[in-house]
Amino acid sequence: MWAQREIVLEPLPRGYHLITREVLGALPELAQLEVGLLHLFLRHTSASLTLNENASPDVRRDFAAWFDRAVPDGTPYFTHTLEGADDMPAHVKSALTGVELTLPVNQGRLALGTWQGVYLCEHRDQGGPRSLVVTLYGE
């Protein structure tokens, strides 16, 4: 079986947002697969995806603290500043975490660890709606 669709996420503030429920809610076909893969592709260059711990909100705050220190807004050596002081840092952060994930499917469910969840990492103050292409394949 193959299934593919676009999921449009509502605008979110800068930060690290769990989107596992939104992804699963858009894929009723997942329950039909015994074994397979789910591929997520984010169609943006100033946001990203990651898989990480989903239980403690401290993880999200710590992500933000680390990334904002590692790649601060308004860094004077960036020349790509046309869209604002947060734009080039957002591109760098996106390059560090990536815009795609491939996740295993087993017996109709994502085969994630107990405390793992899918995050949308919004690196801009005004990022706008974000589009994910999700592709599910398996048998």
JSON list of C-alpha atoms in Angstrom, two decimals:
[
{"chain": "A", "resi": 1, "resn": "MET", "atom": "CA", "xyz": [0.00, 0.00, 0.00]},
{"chain": "A", "resi": 2, "resn": "TRP", "atom": "CA", "xyz": [1.08, 3.53, -0.75]},
{"chain": "A", "resi": 3, "resn": "ALA", "atom": "CA", "xyz": [-0.60, 6.68, 0.56]},
{"chain": "A", "resi": 4, "resn": "GLN", "atom": "CA", "xyz": [0.56, 10.26, 0.30]},
{"chain": "A", "resi": 5, "resn": "ARG", "atom": "CA", "xyz": [-0.95, 13.56, 1.31]},
{"chain": "A", "resi": 6, "resn": "GLU", "atom": "CA", "xyz": [-0.16, 17.03, 2.48]},
{"chain": "A", "resi": 7, "resn": "ILE", "atom": "CA", "xyz": [-0.78, 18.12, 6.04]},
{"chain": "A", "resi": 8, "resn": "VAL", "atom": "CA", "xyz": [-0.93, 21.86, 6.63]},
{"chain": "A", "resi": 9, "resn": "LEU", "atom": "CA", "xyz": [-0.14, 22.84, 10.20]},
{"chain": "A", "resi": 10, "resn": "GLU", "atom": "CA", "xyz": [-1.58, 26.06, 11.58]},
{"chain": "A", "resi": 11, "resn": "PRO", "atom": "CA", "xyz": [0.96, 28.81, 12.36]},
{"chain": "A", "resi": 12, "resn": "LEU", "atom": "CA", "xyz": [2.79, 28.14, 15.62]},
{"chain": "A", "resi": 13, "resn": "PRO", "atom": "CA", "xyz": [4.98, 30.45, 17.67]},
{"chain": "A", "resi": 14, "resn": "ARG", "atom": "CA", "xyz": [8.73, 30.01, 17.68]},
{"chain": "A", "resi": 15, "resn": "GLY", "atom": "CA", "xyz": [9.54, 26.86, 19.59]},
{"chain": "A", "resi": 16, "resn": "TYR", "atom": "CA", "xyz": [9.44, 23.08, 19.56]},
{"chain": "A", "resi": 17, "resn": "HIS", "atom": "CA", "xyz": [5.95, 21.65, 19.10]},
{"chain": "A", "resi": 18, "resn": "LEU", "atom": "CA", "xyz": [4.83, 18.04, 19.32]},
{"chain": "A", "resi": 19, "resn": "ILE", "atom": "CA", "xyz": [2.87, 17.16, 16.17]},
{"chain": "A", "resi": 20, "resn": "THR", "atom": "CA", "xyz": [2.63, 13.38, 16.50]},
{"chain": "A", "resi": 21, "resn": "ARG", "atom": "CA", "xyz": [-1.16, 13.51, 17.00]},
{"chain": "A", "resi": 22, "resn": "GLU", "atom": "CA", "xyz": [-1.71, 15.72, 13.96]},
{"chain": "A", "resi": 23, "resn": "VAL", "atom": "CA", "xyz": [0.35, 13.38, 11.80]},
{"chain": "A", "resi": 24, "resn": "LEU", "atom": "CA", "xyz": [-1.41, 10.24, 13.05]},
{"chain": "A", "resi": 25, "resn": "GLY", "atom": "CA", "xyz": [-4.83, 11.89, 12.72]},
{"chain": "A", "resi": 26, "resn": "ALA", "atom": "CA", "xyz": [-4.21, 12.51, 9.03]},
{"chain": "A", "resi": 27, "resn": "LEU", "atom": "CA", "xyz": [-3.28, 8.87, 8.31]},
{"chain": "A", "resi": 28, "resn": "PRO", "atom": "CA", "xyz": [-6.16, 6.47, 8.97]},
{"chain": "A", "resi": 29, "resn": "GLU", "atom": "CA", "xyz": [-4.46, 4.00, 6.58]},
{"chain": "A", "resi": 30, "resn": "LEU", "atom": "CA", "xyz": [-1.68, 3.47, 9.12]},
{"chain": "A", "resi": 31, "resn": "ALA", "atom": "CA", "xyz": [-3.88, 1.02, 11.03]},
{"chain": "A", "resi": 32, "resn": "GLN", "atom": "CA", "xyz": [-3.97, -1.29, 7.98]},
{"chain": "A", "resi": 33, "resn": "LEU", "atom": "CA", "xyz": [-0.21, -1.87, 7.84]},
{"chain": "A", "resi": 34, "resn": "GLU", "atom": "CA", "xyz": [1.54, -4.76, 9.52]},
{"chain": "A", "resi": 35, "resn": "VAL", "atom": "CA", "xyz": [4.95, -3.46, 8.52]},
{"chain": "A", "resi": 36, "resn": "GLY", "atom": "CA", "xyz": [6.03, -0.31, 6.71]},
{"chain": "A", "resi": 37, "resn": "LEU", "atom": "CA", "xyz": [7.56, 3.14, 6.81]},
{"chain": "A", "resi": 38, "resn": "LEU", "atom": "CA", "xyz": [6.22, 6.64, 7.26]},
{"chain": "A", "resi": 39, "resn": "HIS", "atom": "CA", "xyz": [8.22, 9.39, 5.61]},
{"chain": "A", "resi": 40, "resn": "LEU", "atom": "CA", "xyz": [7.65, 13.01, 6.67]},
{"chain": "A", "resi": 41, "resn": "PHE", "atom": "CA", "xyz": [8.99, 15.89, 4.57]},
{"chain": "A", "resi": 42, "resn": "LEU", "atom": "CA", "xyz": [8.67, 19.51, 5.66]},
{"chain": "A", "resi": 43, "resn": "ARG", "atom": "CA", "xyz": [8.43, 21.89, 2.68]},
{"chain": "A", "resi": 44, "resn": "HIS", "atom": "CA", "xyz": [10.23, 24.78, 4.36]},
{"chain": "A", "resi": 45, "resn": "THR", "atom": "CA", "xyz": [13.76, 26.05, 5.00]},
{"chain": "A", "resi": 46, "resn": "SER", "atom": "CA", "xyz": [13.21, 27.97, 8.23]},
{"chain": "A", "resi": 47, "resn": "ALA", "atom": "CA", "xyz": [11.55, 25.21, 10.26]},
{"chain": "A", "resi": 48, "resn": "SER", "atom": "CA", "xyz": [12.53, 21.58, 10.80]},
{"chain": "A", "resi": 49, "resn": "LEU", "atom": "CA", "xyz": [11.52, 18.19, 12.13]},
{"chain": "A", "resi": 50, "resn": "THR", "atom": "CA", "xyz": [13.02, 16.04, 14.83]},
{"chain": "A", "resi": 51, "resn": "LEU", "atom": "CA", "xyz": [12.18, 12.97, 16.88]},
{"chain": "A", "resi": 52, "resn": "ASN", "atom": "CA", "xyz": [12.83, 13.33, 20.58]},
{"chain": "A", "resi": 53, "resn": "GLU", "atom": "CA", "xyz": [11.47, 12.96, 24.09]},
{"chain": "A", "resi": 54, "resn": "ASN", "atom": "CA", "xyz": [7.79, 13.84, 24.34]},
{"chain": "A", "resi": 55, "resn": "ALA", "atom": "CA", "xyz": [7.14, 13.67, 28.10]},
{"chain": "A", "resi": 56, "resn": "SER", "atom": "CA", "xyz": [8.84, 16.66, 29.70]},
{"chain": "A", "resi": 57, "resn": "PRO", "atom": "CA", "xyz": [8.21, 20.26, 28.56]},
{"chain": "A", "resi": 58, "resn": "ASP", "atom": "CA", "xyz": [11.72, 21.00, 29.85]},
{"chain": "A", "resi": 59, "resn": "VAL", "atom": "CA", "xyz": [13.07, 19.29, 26.73]},
{"chain": "A", "resi": 60, "resn": "ARG", "atom": "CA", "xyz": [11.36, 21.90, 24.54]},
{"chain": "A", "resi": 61, "resn": "ARG", "atom": "CA", "xyz": [12.67, 24.78, 26.64]},
{"chain": "A", "resi": 62, "resn": "ASP", "atom": "CA", "xyz": [16.18, 23.31, 26.64]},
{"chain": "A", "resi": 63, "resn": "PHE", "atom": "CA", "xyz": [16.10, 22.88, 22.85]},
{"chain": "A", "resi": 64, "resn": "ALA", "atom": "CA", "xyz": [15.15, 26.55, 22.48]},
{"chain": "A", "resi": 65, "resn": "ALA", "atom": "CA", "xyz": [17.84, 27.70, 24.92]},
{"chain": "A", "resi": 66, "resn": "TRP", "atom": "CA", "xyz": [20.59, 25.70, 23.20]},
{"chain": "A", "resi": 67, "resn": "PHE", "atom": "CA", "xyz": [19.67, 26.59, 19.62]},
{"chain": "A", "resi": 68, "resn": "ASP", "atom": "CA", "xyz": [19.19, 30.28, 20.43]},
{"chain": "A", "resi": 69, "resn": "ARG", "atom": "CA", "xyz": [22.64, 30.41, 22.02]},
{"chain": "A", "resi": 70, "resn": "ALA", "atom": "CA", "xyz": [24.30, 28.40, 19.26]},
{"chain": "A", "resi": 71, "resn": "VAL", "atom": "CA", "xyz": [22.71, 30.43, 16.44]},
{"chain": "A", "resi": 72, "resn": "PRO", "atom": "CA", "xyz": [21.49, 33.77, 17.81]},
{"chain": "A", "resi": 73, "resn": "ASP", "atom": "CA", "xyz": [19.27, 36.18, 15.91]},
{"chain": "A", "resi": 74, "resn": "GLY", "atom": "CA", "xyz": [20.93, 39.29, 14.54]},
{"chain": "A", "resi": 75, "resn": "THR", "atom": "CA", "xyz": [24.39, 37.79, 14.25]},
{"chain": "A", "resi": 76, "resn": "PRO", "atom": "CA", "xyz": [26.39, 40.52, 12.46]},
{"chain": "A", "resi": 77, "resn": "TYR", "atom": "CA", "xyz": [28.23, 38.26, 10.01]},
{"chain": "A", "resi": 78, "resn": "PHE", "atom": "CA", "xyz": [25.02, 37.02, 8.34]},
{"chain": "A", "resi": 79, "resn": "THR", "atom": "CA", "xyz": [24.37, 38.79, 5.06]},
{"chain": "A", "resi": 80, "resn": "HIS", "atom": "CA", "xyz": [21.01, 37.16, 4.24]},
{"chain": "A", "resi": 81, "resn": "THR", "atom": "CA", "xyz": [18.91, 39.56, 6.33]},
{"chain": "A", "resi": 82, "resn": "LEU", "atom": "CA", "xyz": [16.22, 40.71, 3.88]},
{"chain": "A", "resi": 83, "resn": "GLU", "atom": "CA", "xyz": [13.44, 38.83, 5.74]},
{"chain": "A", "resi": 84, "resn": "GLY", "atom": "CA", "xyz": [14.55, 39.84, 9.23]},
{"chain": "A", "resi": 85, "resn": "ALA", "atom": "CA", "xyz": [17.08, 39.12, 11.94]},
{"chain": "A", "resi": 86, "resn": "ASP", "atom": "CA", "xyz": [15.58, 35.67, 12.64]},
{"chain": "A", "resi": 87, "resn": "ASP", "atom": "CA", "xyz": [15.60, 34.43, 9.03]},
{"chain": "A", "resi": 88, "resn": "MET", "atom": "CA", "xyz": [19.20, 33.29, 8.45]},
{"chain": "A", "resi": 89, "resn": "PRO", "atom": "CA", "xyz": [19.50, 31.81, 11.94]},
{"chain": "A", "resi": 90, "resn": "ALA", "atom": "CA", "xyz": [16.29, 29.87, 11.16]},
{"chain": "A", "resi": 91, "resn": "HIS", "atom": "CA", "xyz": [17.88, 28.47, 8.00]},
{"chain": "A", "resi": 92, "resn": "VAL", "atom": "CA", "xyz": [20.96, 27.34, 9.95]},
{"chain": "A", "resi": 93, "resn": "LYS", "atom": "CA", "xyz": [18.85, 25.73, 12.68]},
{"chain": "A", "resi": 94, "resn": "SER", "atom": "CA", "xyz": [16.81, 23.94, 10.03]},
{"chain": "A", "resi": 95, "resn": "ALA", "atom": "CA", "xyz": [19.99, 22.65, 8.39]},
{"chain": "A", "resi": 96, "resn": "LEU", "atom": "CA", "xyz": [21.19, 21.31, 11.75]},
{"chain": "A", "resi": 97, "resn": "THR", "atom": "CA", "xyz": [18.02, 19.34, 12.54]},
{"chain": "A", "resi": 98, "resn": "GLY", "atom": "CA", "xyz": [16.74, 18.55, 9.04]},
{"chain": "A", "resi": 99, "resn": "VAL", "atom": "CA", "xyz": [13.40, 18.62, 7.26]},
{"chain": "A", "resi": 100, "resn": "GLU", "atom": "CA", "xyz": [12.59, 14.92, 6.99]},
{"chain": "A", "resi": 101, "resn": "LEU", "atom": "CA", "xyz": [12.05, 11.85, 9.14]},
{"chain": "A", "resi": 102, "resn": "THR", "atom": "CA", "xyz": [11.51, 8.21, 8.24]},
{"chain": "A", "resi": 103, "resn": "LEU", "atom": "CA", "xyz": [9.72, 6.25, 10.95]},
{"chain": "A", "resi": 104, "resn": "PRO", "atom": "CA", "xyz": [8.99, 2.52, 11.22]},
{"chain": "A", "resi": 105, "resn": "VAL", "atom": "CA", "xyz": [5.44, 1.16, 11.24]},
{"chain": "A", "resi": 106, "resn": "ASN", "atom": "CA", "xyz": [4.64, -2.09, 13.03]},
{"chain": "A", "resi": 107, "resn": "GLN", "atom": "CA", "xyz": [1.21, -3.69, 13.49]},
{"chain": "A", "resi": 108, "resn": "GLY", "atom": "CA", "xyz": [-0.71, -0.56, 12.55]},
{"chain": "A", "resi": 109, "resn": "ARG", "atom": "CA", "xyz": [1.23, 1.85, 14.76]},
{"chain": "A", "resi": 110, "resn": "LEU", "atom": "CA", "xyz": [4.38, 3.91, 14.68]},
{"chain": "A", "resi": 111, "resn": "ALA", "atom": "CA", "xyz": [7.13, 1.80, 16.25]},
{"chain": "A", "resi": 112, "resn": "LEU", "atom": "CA", "xyz": [8.52, 4.62, 18.38]},
{"chain": "A", "resi": 113, "resn": "GLY", "atom": "CA", "xyz": [10.15, 4.41, 21.77]},
{"chain": "A", "resi": 114, "resn": "THR", "atom": "CA", "xyz": [7.98, 4.97, 24.84]},
{"chain": "A", "resi": 115, "resn": "TRP", "atom": "CA", "xyz": [8.93, 8.62, 25.21]},
{"chain": "A", "resi": 116, "resn": "GLN", "atom": "CA", "xyz": [9.48, 9.58, 21.56]},
{"chain": "A", "resi": 117, "resn": "GLY", "atom": "CA", "xyz": [7.42, 12.12, 19.66]},
{"chain": "A", "resi": 118, "resn": "VAL", "atom": "CA", "xyz": [7.59, 14.02, 16.38]},
{"chain": "A", "resi": 119, "resn": "TYR", "atom": "CA", "xyz": [8.41, 17.70, 16.73]},
{"chain": "A", "resi": 120, "resn": "LEU", "atom": "CA", "xyz": [7.92, 20.63, 14.41]},
{"chain": "A", "resi": 121, "resn": "CYS", "atom": "CA", "xyz": [10.76, 23.00, 15.24]},
{"chain": "A", "resi": 122, "resn": "GLU", "atom": "CA", "xyz": [9.57, 26.49, 14.39]},
{"chain": "A", "resi": 123, "resn": "HIS", "atom": "CA", "xyz": [12.63, 28.72, 14.11]},
{"chain": "A", "resi": 124, "resn": "ARG", "atom": "CA", "xyz": [10.91, 31.98, 13.11]},
{"chain": "A", "resi": 125, "resn": "ASP", "atom": "CA", "xyz": [8.89, 34.46, 15.13]},
{"chain": "A", "resi": 126, "resn": "GLN", "atom": "CA", "xyz": [6.26, 34.64, 12.35]},
{"chain": "A", "resi": 127, "resn": "GLY", "atom": "CA", "xyz": [6.71, 31.37, 10.47]},
{"chain": "A", "resi": 128, "resn": "GLY", "atom": "CA", "xyz": [3.18, 31.01, 9.12]},
{"chain": "A", "resi": 129, "resn": "PRO", "atom": "CA", "xyz": [1.44, 27.75, 8.17]},
{"chain": "A", "resi": 130, "resn": "ARG", "atom": "CA", "xyz": [3.79, 24.80, 7.63]},
{"chain": "A", "resi": 131, "resn": "SER", "atom": "CA", "xyz": [3.26, 22.10, 5.02]},
{"chain": "A", "resi": 132, "resn": "LEU", "atom": "CA", "xyz": [4.25, 18.45, 5.48]},
{"chain": "A", "resi": 133, "resn": "VAL", "atom": "CA", "xyz": [4.20, 15.84, 2.72]},
{"chain": "A", "resi": 134, "resn": "VAL", "atom": "CA", "xyz": [3.56, 12.50, 4.39]},
{"chain": "A", "resi": 135, "resn": "THR", "atom": "CA", "xyz": [4.15, 9.24, 2.55]},
{"chain": "A", "resi": 136, "resn": "LEU", "atom": "CA", "xyz": [3.10, 5.92, 4.02]},
{"chain": "A", "resi": 137, "resn": "TYR", "atom": "CA", "xyz": [4.16, 2.65, 2.45]},
{"chain": "A", "resi": 138, "resn": "GLY", "atom": "CA", "xyz": [4.11, -0.97, 3.49]},
{"chain": "A", "resi": 139, "resn": "GLU", "atom": "CA", "xyz": [1.92, -4.05, 3.64]}
]
